[in-house]
Coordinates of C-alpha atoms in Angstrom, one line a residue:
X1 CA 3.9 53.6 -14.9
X2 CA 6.5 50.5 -15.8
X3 CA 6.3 47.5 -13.8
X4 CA 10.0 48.2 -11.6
X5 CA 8.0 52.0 -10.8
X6 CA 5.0 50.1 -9.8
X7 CA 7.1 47.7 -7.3
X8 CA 9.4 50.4 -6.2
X9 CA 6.1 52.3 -5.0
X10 CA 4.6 49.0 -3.1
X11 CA 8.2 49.5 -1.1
X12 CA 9.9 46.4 -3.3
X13 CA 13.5 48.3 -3.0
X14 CA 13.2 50.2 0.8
X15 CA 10.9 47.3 2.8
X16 CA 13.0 45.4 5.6
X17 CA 10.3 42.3 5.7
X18 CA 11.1 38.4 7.5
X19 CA 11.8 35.9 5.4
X20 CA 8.5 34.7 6.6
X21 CA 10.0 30.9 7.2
X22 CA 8.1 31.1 10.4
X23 CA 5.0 33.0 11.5
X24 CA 4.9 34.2 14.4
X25 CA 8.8 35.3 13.4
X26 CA 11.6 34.5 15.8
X27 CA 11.8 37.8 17.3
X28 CA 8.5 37.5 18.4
X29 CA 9.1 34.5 20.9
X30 CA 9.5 35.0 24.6
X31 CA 10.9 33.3 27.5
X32 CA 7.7 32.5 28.5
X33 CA 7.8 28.9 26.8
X34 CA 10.1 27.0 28.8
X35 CA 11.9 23.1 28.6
X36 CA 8.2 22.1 30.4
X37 CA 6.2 23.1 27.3
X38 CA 8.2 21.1 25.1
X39 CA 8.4 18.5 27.3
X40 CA 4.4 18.1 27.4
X41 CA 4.5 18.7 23.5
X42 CA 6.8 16.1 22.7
X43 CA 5.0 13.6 24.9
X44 CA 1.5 14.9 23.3
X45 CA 3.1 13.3 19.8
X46 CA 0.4 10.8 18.6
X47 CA 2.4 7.2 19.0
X48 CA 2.9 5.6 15.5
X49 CA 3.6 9.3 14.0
X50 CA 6.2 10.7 11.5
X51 CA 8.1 13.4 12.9
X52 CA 11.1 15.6 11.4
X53 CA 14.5 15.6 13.3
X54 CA 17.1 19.0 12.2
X55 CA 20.3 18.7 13.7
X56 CA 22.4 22.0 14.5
X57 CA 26.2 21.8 14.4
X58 CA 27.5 25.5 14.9
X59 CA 31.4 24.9 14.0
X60 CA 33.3 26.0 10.8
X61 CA 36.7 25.7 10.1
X62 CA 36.4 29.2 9.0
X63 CA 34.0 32.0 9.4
X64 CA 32.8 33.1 6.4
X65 CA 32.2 36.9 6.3
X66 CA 29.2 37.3 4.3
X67 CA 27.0 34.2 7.1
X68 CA 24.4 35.5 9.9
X69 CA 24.0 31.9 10.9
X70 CA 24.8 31.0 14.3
X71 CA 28.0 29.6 14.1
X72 CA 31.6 29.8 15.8
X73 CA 35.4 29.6 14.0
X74 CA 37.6 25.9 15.9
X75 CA 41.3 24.8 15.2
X76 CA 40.7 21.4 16.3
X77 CA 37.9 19.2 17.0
X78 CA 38.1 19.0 20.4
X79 CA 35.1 21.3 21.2
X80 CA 32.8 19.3 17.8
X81 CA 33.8 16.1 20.1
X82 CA 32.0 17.2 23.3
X83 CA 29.4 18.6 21.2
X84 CA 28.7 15.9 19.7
X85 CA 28.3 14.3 23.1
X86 CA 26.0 16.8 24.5
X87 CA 23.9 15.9 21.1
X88 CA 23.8 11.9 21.9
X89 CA 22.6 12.9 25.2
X90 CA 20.0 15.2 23.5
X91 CA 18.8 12.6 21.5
X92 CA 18.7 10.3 24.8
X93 CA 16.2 13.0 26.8
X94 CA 13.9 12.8 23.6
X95 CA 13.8 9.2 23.0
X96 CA 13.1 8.9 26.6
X97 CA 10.2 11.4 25.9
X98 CA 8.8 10.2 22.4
X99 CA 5.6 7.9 22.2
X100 CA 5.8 4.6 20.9
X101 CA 6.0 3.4 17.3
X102 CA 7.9 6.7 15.9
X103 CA 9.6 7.2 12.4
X104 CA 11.5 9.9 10.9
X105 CA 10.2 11.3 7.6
X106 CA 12.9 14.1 7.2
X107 CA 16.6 14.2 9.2
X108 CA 18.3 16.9 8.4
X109 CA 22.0 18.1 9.7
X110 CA 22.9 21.6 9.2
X111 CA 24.8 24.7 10.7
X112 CA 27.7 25.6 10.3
X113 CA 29.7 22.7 8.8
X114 CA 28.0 19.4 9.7
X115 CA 31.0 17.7 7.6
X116 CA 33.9 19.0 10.1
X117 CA 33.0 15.9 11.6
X118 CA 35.4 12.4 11.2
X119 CA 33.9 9.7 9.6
X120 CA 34.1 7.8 12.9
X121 CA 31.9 10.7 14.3
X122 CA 29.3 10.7 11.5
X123 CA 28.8 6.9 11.9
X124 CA 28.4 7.4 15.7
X125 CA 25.8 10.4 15.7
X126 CA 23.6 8.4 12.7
X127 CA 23.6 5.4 15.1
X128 CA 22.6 7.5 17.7
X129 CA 19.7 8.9 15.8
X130 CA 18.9 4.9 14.8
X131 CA 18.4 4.3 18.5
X132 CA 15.8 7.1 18.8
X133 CA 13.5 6.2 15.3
X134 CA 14.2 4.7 12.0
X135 CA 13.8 6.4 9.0
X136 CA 10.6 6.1 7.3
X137 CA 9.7 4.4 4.2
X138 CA 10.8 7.2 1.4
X139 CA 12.3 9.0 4.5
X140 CA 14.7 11.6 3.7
X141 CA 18.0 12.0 4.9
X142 CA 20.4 15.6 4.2
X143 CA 23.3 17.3 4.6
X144 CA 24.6 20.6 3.9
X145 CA 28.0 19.6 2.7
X146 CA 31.7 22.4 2.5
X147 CA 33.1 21.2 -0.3
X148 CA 36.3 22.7 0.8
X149 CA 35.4 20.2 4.6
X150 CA 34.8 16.8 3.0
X151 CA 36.9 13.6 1.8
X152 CA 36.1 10.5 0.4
X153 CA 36.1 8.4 4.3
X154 CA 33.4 11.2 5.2
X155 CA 31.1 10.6 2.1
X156 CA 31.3 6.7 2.6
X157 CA 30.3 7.2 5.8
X158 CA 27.1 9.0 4.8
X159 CA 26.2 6.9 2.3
X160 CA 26.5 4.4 4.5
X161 CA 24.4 6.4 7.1
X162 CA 21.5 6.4 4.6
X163 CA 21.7 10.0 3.0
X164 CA 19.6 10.6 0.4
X165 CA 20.5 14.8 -0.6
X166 CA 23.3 16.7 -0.1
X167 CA 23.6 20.5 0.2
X168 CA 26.2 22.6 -1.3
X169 CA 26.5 26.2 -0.7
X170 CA 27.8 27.8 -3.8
X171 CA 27.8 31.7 -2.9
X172 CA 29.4 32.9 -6.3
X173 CA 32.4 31.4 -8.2
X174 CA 34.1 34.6 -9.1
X175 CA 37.2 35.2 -7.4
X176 CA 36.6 38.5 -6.5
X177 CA 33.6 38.2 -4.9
X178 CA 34.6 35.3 -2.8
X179 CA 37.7 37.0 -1.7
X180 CA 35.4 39.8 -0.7
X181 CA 32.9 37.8 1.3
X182 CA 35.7 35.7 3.4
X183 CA 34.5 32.1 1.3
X184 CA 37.2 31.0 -0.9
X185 CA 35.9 27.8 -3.4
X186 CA 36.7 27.3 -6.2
X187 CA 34.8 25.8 -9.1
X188 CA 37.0 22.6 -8.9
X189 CA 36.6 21.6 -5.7
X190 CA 32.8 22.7 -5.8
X191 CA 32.8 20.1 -9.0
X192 CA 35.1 17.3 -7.0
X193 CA 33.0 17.2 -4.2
X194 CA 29.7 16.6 -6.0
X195 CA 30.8 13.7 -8.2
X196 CA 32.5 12.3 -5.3
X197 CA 28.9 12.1 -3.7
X198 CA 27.0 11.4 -7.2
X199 CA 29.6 8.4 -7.6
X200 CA 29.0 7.2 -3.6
X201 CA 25.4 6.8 -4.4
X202 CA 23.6 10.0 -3.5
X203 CA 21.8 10.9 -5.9
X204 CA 19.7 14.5 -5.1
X205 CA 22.1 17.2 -4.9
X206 CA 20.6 20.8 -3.3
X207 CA 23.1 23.7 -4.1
X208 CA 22.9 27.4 -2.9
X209 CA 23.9 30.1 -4.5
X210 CA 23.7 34.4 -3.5
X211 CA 22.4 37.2 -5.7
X212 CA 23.6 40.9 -3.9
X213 CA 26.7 40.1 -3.1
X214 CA 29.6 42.5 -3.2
X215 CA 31.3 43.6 -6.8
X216 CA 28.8 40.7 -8.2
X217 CA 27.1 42.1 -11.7
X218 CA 24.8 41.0 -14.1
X219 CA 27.8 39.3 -16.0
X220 CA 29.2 37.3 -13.1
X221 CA 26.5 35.8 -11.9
X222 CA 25.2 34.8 -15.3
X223 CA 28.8 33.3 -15.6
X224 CA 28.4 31.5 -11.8
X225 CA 24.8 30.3 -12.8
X226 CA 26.2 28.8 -16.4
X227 CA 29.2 26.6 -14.2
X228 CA 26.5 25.9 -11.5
X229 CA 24.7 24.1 -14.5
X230 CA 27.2 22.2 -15.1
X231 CA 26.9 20.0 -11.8
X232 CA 23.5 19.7 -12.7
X233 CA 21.7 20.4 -9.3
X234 CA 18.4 18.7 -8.6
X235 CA 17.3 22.1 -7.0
X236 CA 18.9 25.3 -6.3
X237 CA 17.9 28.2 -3.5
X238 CA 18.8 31.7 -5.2
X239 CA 18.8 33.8 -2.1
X240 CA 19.7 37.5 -1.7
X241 CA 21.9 38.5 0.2
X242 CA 21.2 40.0 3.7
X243 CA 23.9 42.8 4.8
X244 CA 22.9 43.3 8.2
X245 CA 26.3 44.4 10.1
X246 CA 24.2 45.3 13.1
X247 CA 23.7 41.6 13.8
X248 CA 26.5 39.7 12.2
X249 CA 29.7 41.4 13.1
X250 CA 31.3 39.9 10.6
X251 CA 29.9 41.2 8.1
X252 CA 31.3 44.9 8.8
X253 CA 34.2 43.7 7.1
X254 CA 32.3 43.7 3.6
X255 CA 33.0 47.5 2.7
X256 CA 29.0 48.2 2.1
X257 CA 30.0 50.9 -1.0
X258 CA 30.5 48.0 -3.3
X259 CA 27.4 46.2 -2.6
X260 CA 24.6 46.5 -5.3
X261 CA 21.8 48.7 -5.3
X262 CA 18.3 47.6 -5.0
X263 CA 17.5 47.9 -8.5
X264 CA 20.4 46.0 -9.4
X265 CA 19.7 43.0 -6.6
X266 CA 16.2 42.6 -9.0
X267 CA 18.5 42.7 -12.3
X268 CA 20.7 39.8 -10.3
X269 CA 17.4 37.7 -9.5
X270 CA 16.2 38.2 -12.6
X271 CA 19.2 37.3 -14.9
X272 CA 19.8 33.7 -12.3
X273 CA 16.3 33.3 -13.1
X274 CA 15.7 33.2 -16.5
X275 CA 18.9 31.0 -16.8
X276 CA 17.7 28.7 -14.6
X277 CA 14.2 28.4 -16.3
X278 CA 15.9 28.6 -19.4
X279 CA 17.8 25.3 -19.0
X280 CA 14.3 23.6 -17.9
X281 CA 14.3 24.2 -13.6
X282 CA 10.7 25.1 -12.2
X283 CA 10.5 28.4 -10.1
X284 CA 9.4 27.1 -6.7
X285 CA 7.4 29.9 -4.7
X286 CA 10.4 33.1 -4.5
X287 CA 13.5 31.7 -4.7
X288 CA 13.8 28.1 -5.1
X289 CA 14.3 25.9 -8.6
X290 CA 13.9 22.5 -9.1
X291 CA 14.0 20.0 -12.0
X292 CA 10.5 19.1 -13.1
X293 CA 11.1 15.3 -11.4
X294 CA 12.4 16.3 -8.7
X295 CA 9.7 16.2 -5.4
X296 CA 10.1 20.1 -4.4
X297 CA 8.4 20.8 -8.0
X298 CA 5.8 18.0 -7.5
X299 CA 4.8 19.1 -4.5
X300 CA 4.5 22.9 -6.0
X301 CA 2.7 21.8 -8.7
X302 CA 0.7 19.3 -6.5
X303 CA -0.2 22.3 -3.5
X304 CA 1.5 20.4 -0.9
X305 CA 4.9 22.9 -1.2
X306 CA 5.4 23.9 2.7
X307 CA 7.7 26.1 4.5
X308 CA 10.1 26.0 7.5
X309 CA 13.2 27.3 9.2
X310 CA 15.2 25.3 6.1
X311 CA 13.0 27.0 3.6
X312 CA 11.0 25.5 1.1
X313 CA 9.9 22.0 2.1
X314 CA 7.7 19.1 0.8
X315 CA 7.7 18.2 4.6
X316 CA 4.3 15.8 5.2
X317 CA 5.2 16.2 9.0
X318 CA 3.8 18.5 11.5
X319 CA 6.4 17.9 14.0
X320 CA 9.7 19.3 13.3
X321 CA 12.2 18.9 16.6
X322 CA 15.4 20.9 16.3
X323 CA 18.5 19.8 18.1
X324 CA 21.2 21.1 19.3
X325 CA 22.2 25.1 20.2
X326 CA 20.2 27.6 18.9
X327 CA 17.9 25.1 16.9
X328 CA 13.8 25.9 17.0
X329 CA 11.4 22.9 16.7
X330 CA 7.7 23.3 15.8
X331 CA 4.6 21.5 16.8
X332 CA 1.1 22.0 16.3
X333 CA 1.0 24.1 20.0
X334 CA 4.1 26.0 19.4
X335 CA 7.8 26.6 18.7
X336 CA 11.1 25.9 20.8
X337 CA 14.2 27.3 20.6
X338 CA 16.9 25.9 22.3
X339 CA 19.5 28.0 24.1
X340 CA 21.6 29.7 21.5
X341 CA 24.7 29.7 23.3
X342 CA 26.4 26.8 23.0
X343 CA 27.9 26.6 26.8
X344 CA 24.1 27.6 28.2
X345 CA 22.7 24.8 25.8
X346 CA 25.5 21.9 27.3
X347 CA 24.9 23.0 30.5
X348 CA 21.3 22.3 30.5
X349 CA 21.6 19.0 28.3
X350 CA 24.3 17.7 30.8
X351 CA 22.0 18.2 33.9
X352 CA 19.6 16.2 32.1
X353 CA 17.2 18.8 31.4
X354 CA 15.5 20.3 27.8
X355 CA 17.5 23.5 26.2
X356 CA 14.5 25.0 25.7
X357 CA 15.0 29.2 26.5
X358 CA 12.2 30.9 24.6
X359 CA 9.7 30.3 21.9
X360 CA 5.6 30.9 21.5
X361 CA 2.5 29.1 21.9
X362 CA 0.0 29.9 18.7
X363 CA -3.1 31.5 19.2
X364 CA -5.9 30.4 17.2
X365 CA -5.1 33.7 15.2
X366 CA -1.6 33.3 15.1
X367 CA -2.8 29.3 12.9
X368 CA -5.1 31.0 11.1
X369 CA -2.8 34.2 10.2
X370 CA 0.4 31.6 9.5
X371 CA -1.7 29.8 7.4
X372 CA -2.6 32.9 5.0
X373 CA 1.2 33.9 4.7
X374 CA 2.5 30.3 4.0
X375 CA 0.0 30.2 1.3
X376 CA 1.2 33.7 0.0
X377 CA 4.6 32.5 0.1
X378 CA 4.5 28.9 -1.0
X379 CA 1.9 29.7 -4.0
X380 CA 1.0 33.3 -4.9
X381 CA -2.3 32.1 -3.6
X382 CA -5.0 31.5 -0.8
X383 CA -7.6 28.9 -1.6
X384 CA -10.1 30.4 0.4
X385 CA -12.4 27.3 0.7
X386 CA -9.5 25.1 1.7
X387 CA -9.1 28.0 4.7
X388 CA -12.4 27.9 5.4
X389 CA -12.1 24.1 6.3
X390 CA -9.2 24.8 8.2
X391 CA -11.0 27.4 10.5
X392 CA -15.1 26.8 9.7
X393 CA -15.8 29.7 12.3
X394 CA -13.4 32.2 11.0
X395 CA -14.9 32.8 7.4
X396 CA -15.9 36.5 8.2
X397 CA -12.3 37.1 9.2
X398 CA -10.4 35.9 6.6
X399 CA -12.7 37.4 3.8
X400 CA -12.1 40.2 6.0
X401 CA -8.4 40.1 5.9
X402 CA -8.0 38.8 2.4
X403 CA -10.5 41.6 1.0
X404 CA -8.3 44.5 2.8
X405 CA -5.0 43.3 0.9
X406 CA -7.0 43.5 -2.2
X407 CA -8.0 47.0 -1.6
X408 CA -4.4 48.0 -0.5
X409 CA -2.1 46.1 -3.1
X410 CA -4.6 47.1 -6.3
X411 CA -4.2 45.2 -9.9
X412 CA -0.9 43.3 -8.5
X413 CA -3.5 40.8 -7.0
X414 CA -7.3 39.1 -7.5
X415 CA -9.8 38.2 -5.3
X416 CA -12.8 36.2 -6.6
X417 CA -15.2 34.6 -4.4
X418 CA -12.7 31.4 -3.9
X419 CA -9.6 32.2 -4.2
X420 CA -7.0 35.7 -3.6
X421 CA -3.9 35.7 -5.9
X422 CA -1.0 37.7 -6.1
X423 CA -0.9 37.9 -10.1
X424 CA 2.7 37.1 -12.1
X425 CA 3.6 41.0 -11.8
X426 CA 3.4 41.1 -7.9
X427 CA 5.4 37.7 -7.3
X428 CA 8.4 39.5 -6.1
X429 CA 6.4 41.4 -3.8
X430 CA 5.4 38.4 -2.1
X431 CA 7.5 38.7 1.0
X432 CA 5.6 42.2 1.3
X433 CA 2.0 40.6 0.4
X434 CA 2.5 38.0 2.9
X435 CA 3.3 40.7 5.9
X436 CA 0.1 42.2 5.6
X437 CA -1.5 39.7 7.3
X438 CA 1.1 39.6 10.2
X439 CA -0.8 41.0 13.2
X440 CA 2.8 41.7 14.9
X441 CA 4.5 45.0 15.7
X442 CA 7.0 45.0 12.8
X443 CA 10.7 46.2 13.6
X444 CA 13.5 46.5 11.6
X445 CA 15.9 44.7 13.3
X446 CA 16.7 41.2 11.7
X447 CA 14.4 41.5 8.8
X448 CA 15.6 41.9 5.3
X449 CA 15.2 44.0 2.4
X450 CA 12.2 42.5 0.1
X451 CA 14.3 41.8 -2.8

């Protein structure tokens, strides 16, 4: 039996899986954790602690066809203005809440199209953030930048802001394709836009880019990789398209006849790949690359490579607050998720209360069962005596769990008395690996094929 047979029978090309950037996933949460548990959670913060701040802003200019994200099409910037209003008084309610002596390890702003604001705005909501914590020593400061939505006043006033990484979303360069998925950018502006930032002084540049995508072949996208090289990208996330109509409207107006088949998507990842490692990037857990310097690789190499809603992280902190509509924060009791419609999320913020509208509290289980799929996901591998110092009354269980897996996924993995792996042949069956140890009802709707 080849190795694509051998996949292809573990359910590689037919499995709808999560992206597992949370466990429980989001369609597990409930209603039944409410503005009161975060409240309690935020205020249960140690003082003197490093906590994560991510920033939501769900405007574009345009709606691209091919995005699920929550995000909504403006003609002016009237509606950004009062959101960015309702965010300042966000950020008021959880300075009010935080203990003393607070820093910010990570800030990240994302959505959407974080640069549709002015540079007068910008300077405004980084002030505002200032007020509730500084950045920490080595703190890290992002955002995911339209190169088709940003000017030179705009960049200076990041800089000046502190921003450290930038975030470009590629998609594909070929014409075609972009005409196809609604996101017209061409490699010139993509090019203008990071050297504008290289040249303001921000120096790590993160850049997306789509394998699965409509009319794309082996050829294009070993054409989009070679001009993505170009920019030389500190990292790049080499994600696979999800076409998932059912939830994202917009997408029913990519004709689903011209997208790839499944065999083809693992042709796509495979030929971005070997570019990539080819020109000297580090494959970081399934579909990240970084440059051997750059921290997302250290912290692979180091075991301290994490995962969260933003995907692969070298996050030290276990407080990550979300802001704004729609976004989910996690703490050690739990996640949040603010209201994901952005009139129901004003409304509360402007009566002074927390967005909050559903999320989950962890169960000991739910720690112990996250932990095993962030492990999976993050490095092919469980440490089992490192998880047996995480949950010293558990052993039984998670030989028990980890010995099952074994039995079920066969030669693609190893257990040995200290460690389960999932061996080179089975990476890309990771996604697939890691929801064997879900203990939730699994459901088709919102999850994504495997590969």
């Amino acid at each position: 039996m080849t190795l694509t047979s051998k996949l292809a029978k573990m359910g590689l090309f037919d499995a709808r899986v999560p992206r597992y950037t949370s466990y429980p996933t989001a369609p597990q949460f409930s209603v039944d954790t409410t503005g009161a548990d975060t409240r309690s959670w935020i205020t249960a913060i140690p003082p003197g602690s490093r906590i994560s701040l991510y920033l939501h802003i769900p405007f574009c200019r345009r709606l691209c066809w091919f995005c699920a994200c929550r995000t909504q099409g403006i003609s002016n910037n009237g509606p950004v203005l009062a959101y960015l209003s309702t965010l300042k008084a966000e950020l008021s309610l959880l300075a009010d809440l935080l203990p003393a002596d607070i820093s910010l390890s990570r800030v990240h702003w994302g959505g959407g199209t974080p640069t549709l604001f002015e540079a007068a705005m910008m300077e405004d909501l980084a002030g505002s953030i200032s007020d509730v914590a500084p950045l920490a020593p080595h703190g890290e400061f992002s955002v995911e930048v339209d190169p088709n939505e940003i000017d030179q006043s705009r960049v200076d006033a990041l800089a000046a802001a502190g921003m450290t990484r930038a975030s470009i979303g590629v998609q594909d360069f070929d014409v075609e394709i972009q005409t196809t998925i609604g996101r017209l950018q061409s490699f010139d502006v993509t090019r203008y836009a990071a050297d504008m930032l290289r040249a303001s002084g921000i120096k790590s540049l993160n850049t997306d880019i789509l394998f699965g995508l409509p009319h794309q072949t082996t050829e294009k996208i070993a054409a989009s990789v070679q001009k993505l090289l170009t920019l030389s990208p500190d990292r790049v996330a080499l994600y696979g398209y999800a076409h998932v109509p059912w939830m994202a409207r917009r997408q029913s107006l990519i004709p689903s006849d011209v997208l790839p088949t499944p065999e083809e998507r693992l042709k796509l990842f495979e030929t971005a790949r070997q570019l990539f490692e080819w020109d000297g990037y580090r494959q970081i857990g399934i579909d990240h690359f970084a440059v051997p310097h750059d921290t997302l690789a250290v912290a692979s190499k180091t075991g301290k490579l994490r995962r969260n809603f933003q995907g692969y992280t070298d996050e030290p902190a276990e407080v990550l607050i979300g802001l704004g509509a729609s976004a989910i924060s996690r703490f050690p009791q739990g996640y949040a998720q603010n209201n994901p419609s952005t009139s129901g999320y004003t409304k509360s913020i402007r009566t002074g209360e927390l967005s909050t509208s559903r999320g989950h509290r962890f169960s000991e289980d739910d720690k112990l069962r996250g932990r095993l799929i962030e492990a999976i996901m993050c490095d092919f591998e469980v440490n089992i005596d490192d998880m047996v110092a995480r949950f010293p009354n558990r052993e039984a269980h998670i030989r028990a769990l980890l010995g099952r897996a074994a039995a079920h996924f066969g030669d693609i993995v190893q257990l040995k008395e200290d460690r389960f792996q999932v061996l080179p042949d089975g990476h890309a069956l990771a996604r697939i690996i890691a929801r064997h140890f879900d203990a939730y009802e699994m459901s088709s709707a919102g999850h994504v094929s495997a590969i």
